[in-house]
PDB file of C-alpha atoms in Angstrom:
ATOM      1  CA  GLU A   1    -173.933-124.599 -96.392  1.00  0.00           C
ATOM      2  CA  LYS A   2    -175.328-127.160 -98.843  1.00  0.00           C
ATOM      3  CA  ILE A   3    -173.061-126.336-101.741  1.00  0.00           C
ATOM      4  CA  SER A   4    -169.823-127.630-103.149  1.00  0.00           C
ATOM      5  CA  ILE A   5    -167.360-126.107-105.561  1.00  0.00           C
ATOM      6  CA  CYS A   6    -165.952-127.868-108.583  1.00  0.00           C
ATOM      7  CA  THR A   7    -163.654-126.764-111.380  1.00  0.00           C
ATOM      8  CA  SER A   8    -161.861-128.215-114.389  1.00  0.00           C
ATOM      9  CA  LEU A   9    -158.275-129.397-114.007  1.00  0.00           C
ATOM     10  CA  ASP A  10    -156.884-131.424-116.882  1.00  0.00           C
ATOM     11  CA  GLY A  11    -153.398-131.986-115.468  1.00  0.00           C
ATOM     12  CA  PRO A  12    -150.015-130.222-115.570  1.00  0.00           C
ATOM     13  CA  ALA A  13    -149.796-126.713-117.014  1.00  0.00           C
ATOM     14  CA  GLU A  14    -148.585-127.752-120.487  1.00  0.00           C
ATOM     15  CA  LEU A  15    -151.610-130.032-120.925  1.00  0.00           C
ATOM     16  CA  HIS A  16    -154.261-127.927-119.218  1.00  0.00           C
ATOM     17  CA  ASN A  17    -153.277-124.782-121.094  1.00  0.00           C
ATOM     18  CA  ARG A  18    -153.382-126.576-124.441  1.00  0.00           C
ATOM     19  CA  ASN A  19    -156.824-127.978-123.668  1.00  0.00           C
ATOM     20  CA  ARG A  20    -158.227-124.754-122.219  1.00  0.00           C
ATOM     21  CA  ILE A  21    -156.862-121.747-124.033  1.00  0.00           C
ATOM     22  CA  TYR A  22    -157.270-118.604-121.971  1.00  0.00           C
ATOM     23  CA  THR A  23    -156.957-115.028-123.224  1.00  0.00           C
ATOM     24  CA  GLY A  24    -155.143-114.098-120.027  1.00  0.00           C
ATOM     25  CA  GLY A  25    -152.415-116.646-120.666  1.00  0.00           C
ATOM     26  CA  ASN A  26    -151.921-119.421-118.116  1.00  0.00           C
ATOM     27  CA  SER A  27    -155.357-120.858-117.274  1.00  0.00           C
ATOM     28  CA  GLN A  28    -153.882-123.674-115.182  1.00  0.00           C
ATOM     29  CA  GLU A  29    -152.049-121.243-112.919  1.00  0.00           C
ATOM     30  CA  GLY A  30    -155.282-119.513-111.939  1.00  0.00           C
ATOM     31  CA  THR A  31    -157.121-122.790-111.443  1.00  0.00           C
ATOM     32  CA  VAL A  32    -154.431-124.218-109.171  1.00  0.00           C
ATOM     33  CA  ALA A  33    -154.234-120.967-107.199  1.00  0.00           C
ATOM     34  CA  TRP A  34    -157.959-121.035-106.450  1.00  0.00           C
ATOM     35  CA  ILE A  35    -157.929-124.720-105.491  1.00  0.00           C
ATOM     36  CA  LYS A  36    -155.093-124.029-103.048  1.00  0.00           C
ATOM     37  CA  ARG A  37    -156.906-120.975-101.716  1.00  0.00           C
ATOM     38  CA  PHE A  38    -160.015-122.998-100.865  1.00  0.00           C
ATOM     39  CA  LEU A  39    -157.936-125.732 -99.252  1.00  0.00           C
ATOM     40  CA  ASP A  40    -155.931-123.212 -97.208  1.00  0.00           C
ATOM     41  CA  TYR A  41    -159.082-121.304 -96.234  1.00  0.00           C
ATOM     42  CA  GLN A  42    -160.595-124.372 -94.630  1.00  0.00           C
ATOM     43  CA  ASP A  43    -157.329-125.506 -93.036  1.00  0.00           C
ATOM     44  CA  ASP A  44    -156.923-122.093 -91.376  1.00  0.00           C
ATOM     45  CA  ARG A  45    -160.231-122.602 -89.592  1.00  0.00           C
ATOM     46  CA  GLY A  46    -159.373-126.049 -88.367  1.00  0.00           C
ATOM     47  CA  ARG A  47    -162.155-127.779 -90.238  1.00  0.00           C
ATOM     48  CA  ARG A  48    -162.760-129.134 -93.706  1.00  0.00           C
ATOM     49  CA  PRO A  49    -166.491-129.540 -94.476  1.00  0.00           C
ATOM     50  CA  PHE A  50    -165.614-130.396 -98.047  1.00  0.00           C
ATOM     51  CA  LYS A  51    -162.721-130.319-100.453  1.00  0.00           C
ATOM     52  CA  PRO A  52    -163.094-128.413-103.709  1.00  0.00           C
ATOM     53  CA  GLY A  53    -163.647-130.844-106.536  1.00  0.00           C
ATOM     54  CA  ALA A  54    -161.830-130.979-109.849  1.00  0.00           C
ATOM     55  CA  LEU A  55    -162.843-132.658-113.084  1.00  0.00           C
ATOM     56  CA  MET A  56    -160.456-133.862-115.741  1.00  0.00           C
ATOM     57  CA  THR A  57    -161.587-134.208-119.339  1.00  0.00           C
ATOM     58  CA  THR A  58    -159.528-136.781-121.231  1.00  0.00           C
ATOM     59  CA  THR A  59    -158.487-135.554-124.676  1.00  0.00           C
ATOM     60  CA  ARG A  60    -156.052-137.031-127.163  1.00  0.00           C
ATOM     61  CA  LEU A  61    -153.435-134.715-125.656  1.00  0.00           C
ATOM     62  CA  SER A  62    -154.018-136.242-122.204  1.00  0.00           C
ATOM     63  CA  MET A  63    -152.743-139.581-123.430  1.00  0.00           C
ATOM     64  CA  GLU A  64    -149.314-138.058-124.064  1.00  0.00           C
ATOM     65  CA  TYR A  65    -148.978-137.199-120.361  1.00  0.00           C
ATOM     66  CA  GLY A  66    -150.002-140.517-118.836  1.00  0.00           C
ATOM     67  CA  THR A  67    -149.701-140.605-115.064  1.00  0.00           C
ATOM     68  CA  GLN A  68    -148.476-136.993-114.825  1.00  0.00           C
ATOM     69  CA  VAL A  69    -152.130-135.974-114.585  1.00  0.00           C
ATOM     70  CA  ILE A  70    -152.554-138.049-111.437  1.00  0.00           C
ATOM     71  CA  ASP A  71    -149.332-136.632-109.999  1.00  0.00           C
ATOM     72  CA  GLN A  72    -150.751-133.119-110.426  1.00  0.00           C
ATOM     73  CA  TYR A  73    -153.845-134.030-108.402  1.00  0.00           C
ATOM     74  CA  LEU A  74    -151.706-135.655-105.713  1.00  0.00           C
ATOM     75  CA  GLU A  75    -149.497-132.587-105.510  1.00  0.00           C
ATOM     76  CA  LEU A  76    -152.559-130.449-104.759  1.00  0.00           C
ATOM     77  CA  GLY A  77    -153.789-132.813-102.062  1.00  0.00           C
ATOM     78  CA  LEU A  78    -156.961-133.782-103.903  1.00  0.00           C
ATOM     79  CA  PRO A  79    -158.390-137.137-102.764  1.00  0.00           C
ATOM     80  CA  GLY A  80    -159.034-138.634-106.187  1.00  0.00           C
ATOM     81  CA  ILE A  81    -159.502-138.100-109.900  1.00  0.00           C
ATOM     82  CA  PHE A  82    -162.240-138.729-112.445  1.00  0.00           C
ATOM     83  CA  LEU A  83    -160.621-140.063-115.629  1.00  0.00           C
ATOM     84  CA  ARG A  84    -163.602-138.771-117.550  1.00  0.00           C
ATOM     85  CA  PRO A  85    -163.926-139.766-121.210  1.00  0.00           C
ATOM     86  CA  LEU A  86    -164.663-137.036-123.716  1.00  0.00           C
ATOM     87  CA  SER A  87    -168.054-137.041-125.430  1.00  0.00           C
ATOM     88  CA  PRO A  88    -168.488-135.645-128.966  1.00  0.00           C
ATOM     89  CA  ILE A  89    -171.123-133.176-127.787  1.00  0.00           C
ATOM     90  CA  GLY A  90    -171.142-129.413-128.175  1.00  0.00           C
ATOM     91  CA  PHE A  91    -167.810-127.740-128.913  1.00  0.00           C
ATOM     92  CA  ALA A  92    -165.971-131.070-128.638  1.00  0.00           C
ATOM     93  CA  LYS A  93    -167.728-132.423-131.719  1.00  0.00           C
ATOM     94  CA  ARG A  94    -166.286-129.660-133.917  1.00  0.00           C
ATOM     95  CA  SER A  95    -162.748-130.534-132.824  1.00  0.00           C
ATOM     96  CA  TRP A  96    -163.153-134.296-132.564  1.00  0.00           C
ATOM     97  CA  ASP A  97    -160.602-135.030-135.286  1.00  0.00           C
ATOM     98  CA  LYS A  98    -157.988-133.186-133.175  1.00  0.00           C
ATOM     99  CA  ILE A  99    -158.933-134.075-129.603  1.00  0.00           C
ATOM    100  CA  GLY A 100    -160.993-137.269-129.923  1.00  0.00           C
ATOM    101  CA  TYR A 101    -160.009-140.937-129.832  1.00  0.00           C
ATOM    102  CA  THR A 102    -161.476-144.416-130.119  1.00  0.00           C
ATOM    103  CA  ALA A 103    -162.994-146.355-127.245  1.00  0.00           C
ATOM    104  CA  GLU A 104    -160.055-148.742-127.421  1.00  0.00           C
ATOM    105  CA  GLU A 105    -157.533-145.902-127.072  1.00  0.00           C
ATOM    106  CA  TYR A 106    -159.379-144.532-124.062  1.00  0.00           C
ATOM    107  CA  LEU A 107    -159.556-147.940-122.391  1.00  0.00           C
ATOM    108  CA  ALA A 108    -155.800-148.444-122.763  1.00  0.00           C
ATOM    109  CA  PHE A 109    -155.285-145.029-121.118  1.00  0.00           C
ATOM    110  CA  TYR A 110    -157.787-145.865-118.375  1.00  0.00           C
ATOM    111  CA  ARG A 111    -156.213-149.235-117.564  1.00  0.00           C
ATOM    112  CA  LYS A 112    -152.715-147.750-117.326  1.00  0.00           C
ATOM    113  CA  ASN A 113    -153.822-145.000-114.968  1.00  0.00           C
ATOM    114  CA  LEU A 114    -156.047-147.216-112.825  1.00  0.00           C
ATOM    115  CA  GLU A 115    -153.128-149.601-112.330  1.00  0.00           C
ATOM    116  CA  TYR A 116    -150.918-146.643-111.357  1.00  0.00           C
ATOM    117  CA  ILE A 117    -153.536-145.556-108.803  1.00  0.00           C
ATOM    118  CA  LEU A 118    -153.715-149.075-107.393  1.00  0.00           C
ATOM    119  CA  GLU A 119    -149.922-149.147-107.025  1.00  0.00           C
ATOM    120  CA  LEU A 120    -150.075-145.860-105.109  1.00  0.00           C
ATOM    121  CA  ASN A 121    -152.603-147.395-102.733  1.00  0.00           C
ATOM    122  CA  TYR A 122    -150.509-150.541-102.285  1.00  0.00           C
ATOM    123  CA  LYS A 123    -147.671-148.270-101.135  1.00  0.00           C
ATOM    124  CA  GLY A 124    -149.863-146.417 -98.631  1.00  0.00           C
ATOM    125  CA  THR A 125    -151.034-143.372-100.613  1.00  0.00           C
ATOM    126  CA  LYS A 126    -154.814-143.150-100.441  1.00  0.00           C
ATOM    127  CA  PHE A 127    -156.191-141.971-103.761  1.00  0.00           C
ATOM    128  CA  PHE A 128    -159.208-143.107-105.775  1.00  0.00           C
ATOM    129  CA  GLU A 129    -160.517-143.045-109.332  1.00  0.00           C
ATOM    130  CA  ARG A 130    -164.025-141.609-109.287  1.00  0.00           C
ATOM    131  CA  MET A 131    -165.601-143.558-112.146  1.00  0.00           C
ATOM    132  CA  ALA A 132    -164.326-146.845-110.729  1.00  0.00           C
ATOM    133  CA  ARG A 133    -165.609-145.945-107.280  1.00  0.00           C
ATOM    134  CA  THR A 134    -169.046-145.053-108.654  1.00  0.00           C
ATOM    135  CA  LEU A 135    -169.326-148.348-110.515  1.00  0.00           C
ATOM    136  CA  LEU A 136    -167.960-150.304-107.555  1.00  0.00           C
ATOM    137  CA  VAL A 137    -170.668-148.867-105.303  1.00  0.00           C
ATOM    138  CA  LYS A 138    -173.168-150.463-107.660  1.00  0.00           C
ATOM    139  CA  ILE A 139    -171.210-153.721-107.919  1.00  0.00           C
ATOM    140  CA  LEU A 140    -170.130-154.313-104.314  1.00  0.00           C
ATOM    141  CA  SER A 141    -172.804-152.664-102.181  1.00  0.00           C
ATOM    142  CA  ARG A 142    -176.545-152.319-101.910  1.00  0.00           C
ATOM    143  CA  ARG A 143    -176.304-148.550-102.256  1.00  0.00           C
ATOM    144  CA  ASP A 144    -177.032-146.502-105.364  1.00  0.00           C
ATOM    145  CA  PRO A 145    -174.475-143.740-106.021  1.00  0.00           C
ATOM    146  CA  ILE A 146    -177.226-141.653-107.705  1.00  0.00           C
ATOM    147  CA  TYR A 147    -175.036-141.122-110.750  1.00  0.00           C
ATOM    148  CA  VAL A 148    -177.504-139.762-113.306  1.00  0.00           C
ATOM    149  CA  ASP A 149    -175.505-140.947-116.332  1.00  0.00           C
ATOM    150  CA  LEU A 150    -175.825-144.589-115.244  1.00  0.00           C
ATOM    151  CA  ARG A 151    -179.475-144.980-114.361  1.00  0.00           C
ATOM    152  CA  SER A 152    -182.269-146.995-115.916  1.00  0.00           C
ATOM    153  CA  PRO A 153    -184.287-145.110-116.932  1.00  0.00           C
ATOM    154  CA  SER A 154    -181.832-142.238-117.321  1.00  0.00           C
ATOM    155  CA  GLY A 155    -181.796-139.270-114.981  1.00  0.00           C
ATOM    156  CA  ALA A 156    -182.476-136.794-117.799  1.00  0.00           C
ATOM    157  CA  GLY A 157    -184.984-134.288-116.422  1.00  0.00           C
ATOM    158  CA  LEU A 158    -185.701-136.542-113.444  1.00  0.00           C
ATOM    159  CA  GLY A 159    -182.421-136.751-111.559  1.00  0.00           C
ATOM    160  CA  VAL A 160    -180.842-133.634-113.046  1.00  0.00           C
ATOM    161  CA  ILE A 161    -181.922-130.388-114.678  1.00  0.00           C
ATOM    162  CA  GLY A 162    -179.615-127.971-116.495  1.00  0.00           C
ATOM    163  CA  TYR A 163    -180.091-124.193-116.505  1.00  0.00           C
ATOM    164  CA  ASP A 164    -178.553-121.919-119.108  1.00  0.00           C
ATOM    165  CA  TYR A 165    -177.578-118.279-118.646  1.00  0.00           C
ATOM    166  CA  ASP A 166    -180.702-117.093-120.529  1.00  0.00           C
ATOM    167  CA  GLY A 167    -183.086-119.011-118.289  1.00  0.00           C
ATOM    168  CA  SER A 168    -183.632-121.936-120.637  1.00  0.00           C
ATOM    169  CA  VAL A 169    -184.037-125.270-118.870  1.00  0.00           C
ATOM    170  CA  TYR A 170    -182.731-128.569-120.243  1.00  0.00           C
ATOM    171  CA  THR A 171    -182.696-132.219-119.239  1.00  0.00           C
ATOM    172  CA  GLY A 172    -179.052-131.886-118.184  1.00  0.00           C
ATOM    173  CA  ASP A 173    -175.758-130.148-118.840  1.00  0.00           C
ATOM    174  CA  GLU A 174    -174.981-132.142-121.993  1.00  0.00           C
ATOM    175  CA  ALA A 175    -178.384-131.101-123.338  1.00  0.00           C
ATOM    176  CA  ARG A 176    -177.467-127.472-122.692  1.00  0.00           C
ATOM    177  CA  MET A 177    -174.183-127.991-124.561  1.00  0.00           C
ATOM    178  CA  LEU A 178    -176.082-129.523-127.458  1.00  0.00           C
ATOM    179  CA  ALA A 179    -178.369-126.483-127.595  1.00  0.00           C
ATOM    180  CA  ALA A 180    -175.347-124.182-127.750  1.00  0.00           C
ATOM    181  CA  GLU A 181    -174.535-125.874-131.062  1.00  0.00           C
ATOM    182  CA  GLY A 182    -178.053-125.278-132.396  1.00  0.00           C
ATOM    183  CA  ASN A 183    -179.917-128.446-131.345  1.00  0.00           C
ATOM    184  CA  ALA A 184    -182.476-127.597-128.654  1.00  0.00           C
ATOM    185  CA  THR A 185    -184.219-130.986-128.697  1.00  0.00           C
ATOM    186  CA  PHE A 186    -183.762-131.399-124.945  1.00  0.00           C
ATOM    187  CA  LYS A 187    -185.074-127.974-123.926  1.00  0.00           C
ATOM    188  CA  ILE A 188    -187.978-128.553-121.557  1.00  0.00           C
ATOM    189  CA  GLY A 189    -188.863-125.069-120.375  1.00  0.00           C
ATOM    190  CA  HIS A 190    -187.818-121.644-119.135  1.00  0.00           C
ATOM    191  CA  VAL A 191    -187.408-120.295-115.614  1.00  0.00           C
ATOM    192  CA  GLU A 192    -189.913-117.491-116.236  1.00  0.00           C
ATOM    193  CA  SER A 193    -192.731-119.675-117.504  1.00  0.00           C
ATOM    194  CA  SER A 194    -192.198-123.255-116.308  1.00  0.00           C
ATOM    195  CA  ARG A 195    -193.060-124.753-112.954  1.00  0.00           C
ATOM    196  CA  TYR A 196    -191.142-127.733-111.643  1.00  0.00           C
ATOM    197  CA  ASN A 197    -194.058-130.048-112.402  1.00  0.00           C
ATOM    198  CA  ASP A 198    -194.101-128.768-115.991  1.00  0.00           C
ATOM    199  CA  LEU A 199    -190.442-129.676-116.391  1.00  0.00           C
ATOM    200  CA  VAL A 200    -190.520-133.227-115.041  1.00  0.00           C
ATOM    201  CA  ASP A 201    -193.817-133.919-116.848  1.00  0.00           C
ATOM    202  CA  HIS A 202    -192.482-132.703-120.200  1.00  0.00           C
ATOM    203  CA  PRO A 203    -193.063-135.141-123.112  1.00  0.00           C
ATOM    204  CA  LEU A 204    -189.324-135.190-123.865  1.00  0.00           C
ATOM    205  CA  VAL A 205    -188.528-136.305-120.305  1.00  0.00           C
ATOM    206  CA  LYS A 206    -191.001-139.157-120.723  1.00  0.00           C
ATOM    207  CA  ALA A 207    -189.569-140.069-124.132  1.00  0.00           C
ATOM    208  CA  ALA A 208    -186.035-140.146-122.714  1.00  0.00           C
ATOM    209  CA  ALA A 209    -187.190-142.361-119.846  1.00  0.00           C
ATOM    210  CA  VAL A 210    -188.752-144.876-122.221  1.00  0.00           C
ATOM    211  CA  ALA A 211    -185.803-144.841-124.643  1.00  0.00           C
ATOM    212  CA  SER A 212    -183.225-145.272-121.875  1.00  0.00           C
ATOM    213  CA  LEU A 213    -184.907-148.117-120.017  1.00  0.00           C
ATOM    214  CA  LEU A 214    -182.440-150.960-120.436  1.00  0.00           C
ATOM    215  CA  GLU A 215    -185.174-153.579-120.616  1.00  0.00           C
ATOM    216  CA  ASN A 216    -186.333-151.850-123.814  1.00  0.00           C
ATOM    217  CA  GLN A 217    -182.904-152.105-125.443  1.00  0.00           C
ATOM    218  CA  PRO A 218    -182.316-155.305-127.479  1.00  0.00           C
ATOM    219  CA  VAL A 219    -178.613-155.491-126.566  1.00  0.00           C
ATOM    220  CA  CYS A 220    -178.738-153.988-123.064  1.00  0.00           C
ATOM    221  CA  SER A 221    -181.602-156.213-121.912  1.00  0.00           C
ATOM    222  CA  GLN A 222    -179.343-159.268-122.265  1.00  0.00           C
ATOM    223  CA  CYS A 223    -176.066-157.671-121.146  1.00  0.00           C
ATOM    224  CA  VAL A 224    -174.284-159.118-118.136  1.00  0.00           C
ATOM    225  CA  TYR A 225    -173.578-155.566-116.912  1.00  0.00           C
ATOM    226  CA  LYS A 226    -177.211-154.399-117.087  1.00  0.00           C
ATOM    227  CA  PRO A 227    -177.639-154.160-113.272  1.00  0.00           C
ATOM    228  CA  TYR A 228    -174.895-151.525-113.102  1.00  0.00           C
ATOM    229  CA  CYS A 229    -175.283-149.565-116.343  1.00  0.00           C
ATOM    230  CA  GLY A 230    -177.443-146.855-117.921  1.00  0.00           C
ATOM    231  CA  GLN A 231    -178.177-144.985-121.129  1.00  0.00           C
ATOM    232  CA  ASP A 232    -177.484-141.406-122.218  1.00  0.00           C
ATOM    233  CA  CYS A 233    -180.054-140.218-124.760  1.00  0.00           C
ATOM    234  CA  THR A 234    -178.164-136.971-125.393  1.00  0.00           C
ATOM    235  CA  TYR A 235    -175.090-138.923-126.477  1.00  0.00           C
ATOM    236  CA  ASN A 236    -177.229-141.226-128.600  1.00  0.00           C
ATOM    237  CA  LEU A 237    -178.948-138.363-130.406  1.00  0.00           C
ATOM    238  CA  GLN A 238    -175.711-136.506-131.075  1.00  0.00           C
ATOM    239  CA  THR A 239    -173.736-139.492-132.315  1.00  0.00           C
ATOM    240  CA  GLN A 240    -176.411-141.761-133.831  1.00  0.00           C
ATOM    241  CA  ASN A 241    -179.367-139.434-134.477  1.00  0.00           C
ATOM    242  CA  THR A 242    -181.755-141.401-132.273  1.00  0.00           C
ATOM    243  CA  LEU A 243    -182.749-141.296-128.606  1.00  0.00           C
ATOM    244  CA  TRP A 244    -182.525-145.079-128.465  1.00  0.00           C
ATOM    245  CA  GLY A 245    -179.005-145.507-129.790  1.00  0.00           C
ATOM    246  CA  ARG A 246    -177.515-148.546-131.473  1.00  0.00           C
ATOM    247  CA  MET A 247    -175.402-150.302-128.890  1.00  0.00           C
ATOM    248  CA  PRO A 248    -173.318-152.573-131.176  1.00  0.00           C
ATOM    249  CA  ASP A 249    -171.539-149.503-132.595  1.00  0.00           C
ATOM    250  CA  ASN A 250    -172.100-147.041-129.738  1.00  0.00           C
ATOM    251  CA  GLY A 251    -168.812-145.564-128.473  1.00  0.00           C
ATOM    252  CA  ARG A 252    -170.124-144.850-124.981  1.00  0.00           C
ATOM    253  CA  CYS A 253    -171.337-148.439-124.659  1.00  0.00           C
ATOM    254  CA  ARG A 254    -167.933-149.790-125.707  1.00  0.00           C
ATOM    255  CA  ILE A 255    -166.195-147.593-123.138  1.00  0.00           C
ATOM    256  CA  PHE A 256    -168.384-148.672-120.229  1.00  0.00           C
ATOM    257  CA  MET A 257    -168.276-152.322-121.271  1.00  0.00           C
ATOM    258  CA  GLY A 258    -164.478-152.051-121.290  1.00  0.00           C
ATOM    259  CA  VAL A 259    -164.318-150.339-117.894  1.00  0.00           C
ATOM    260  CA  PHE A 260    -166.572-153.011-116.405  1.00  0.00           C
ATOM    261  CA  ASP A 261    -164.295-155.684-117.894  1.00  0.00           C
ATOM    262  CA  ILE A 262    -161.255-154.053-116.279  1.00  0.00           C
ATOM    263  CA  LEU A 263    -162.921-153.706-112.872  1.00  0.00           C
ATOM    264  CA  PHE A 264    -164.183-157.277-112.757  1.00  0.00           C
ATOM    265  CA  GLU A 265    -160.723-158.466-113.790  1.00  0.00           C
ATOM    266  CA  LYS A 266    -159.125-156.473-110.967  1.00  0.00           C
ATOM    267  CA  LEU A 267    -161.695-157.740-108.465  1.00  0.00           C
ATOM    268  CA  GLN A 268    -160.177-161.204-108.874  1.00  0.00           C
ATOM    269  CA  ASP A 269    -156.984-159.860-107.251  1.00  0.00           C
ATOM    270  CA  PRO A 270    -157.369-159.786-103.422  1.00  0.00           C
ATOM    271  CA  LYS A 271    -155.019-156.783-103.110  1.00  0.00           C
ATOM    272  CA  ALA A 272    -156.971-154.726-105.627  1.00  0.00           C
ATOM    273  CA  ARG A 273    -160.303-155.761-104.133  1.00  0.00           C
ATOM    274  CA  ALA A 274    -159.143-154.629-100.687  1.00  0.00           C
ATOM    275  CA  VAL A 275    -158.293-151.208-102.128  1.00  0.00           C
ATOM    276  CA  PHE A 276    -161.646-151.008-103.895  1.00  0.00           C
ATOM    277  CA  GLU A 277    -163.536-151.912-100.732  1.00  0.00           C
ATOM    278  CA  GLY A 278    -161.583-149.227 -98.890  1.00  0.00           C
ATOM    279  CA  TRP A 279    -162.730-146.631-101.421  1.00  0.00           C
ATOM    280  CA  LEU A 280    -166.358-147.430-100.621  1.00  0.00           C
ATOM    281  CA  LYS A 281    -165.804-146.654 -96.936  1.00  0.00           C
ATOM    282  CA  GLU A 282    -164.417-143.172 -97.553  1.00  0.00           C
TER     283      GLU A 282
END
């Protein structure tokens, strides 16, 4: 009962298949077929306890397709999309010169697609952007969305634990990806030898908590968006070789600062704010 199912869906077939090369040929075809199967399965029984989730990873190729990605999600009947930025962690780092982009390029893509989603809502089509909704929960309500990537201190090893196929345990999925590339800094145990208390009490979990506390960050401690933001020590270590990170030239920081700027700009528009408030009720 207490499970959900999520898969990767990067957009229309031409894009998805270029991002996710599959030895069997058309990886998007299989993904779409399974999403439809789960939706149909629940419809046949007259109930829908949950909808299968889909995650989009934004690559340089995604920017060529613009709003077609959103149209693909709408066509499948999915309730929203996560315009997730790509992090140079794991396999992505090796191909960054081909699939990566600057924070500014991502923010231009994000703004264009968020405005398209808002226009859909103005015309009566209910559809949300997941990152915006998560941040808006923090901004407009007294609730915490429990999003481990935006917590202070971070949720690494405290709000999330990642398990690998060999039983190794990490502070999160990004940490597992980092280990696949040879950096096991964030390994905190193994299923055969570690108890839960051993994992959450691991020295690395404590170090990540201290390093990610925004009050300990010279830039973050004075940032206007501090109440809504959070650090990612895995990203910091991979891109800047330190758990603490250097925010003035930190790509993740620039992206979130830009997204916050866009959201607060849109909140000045009564029509957009009404849509945003509607997302929080769903």
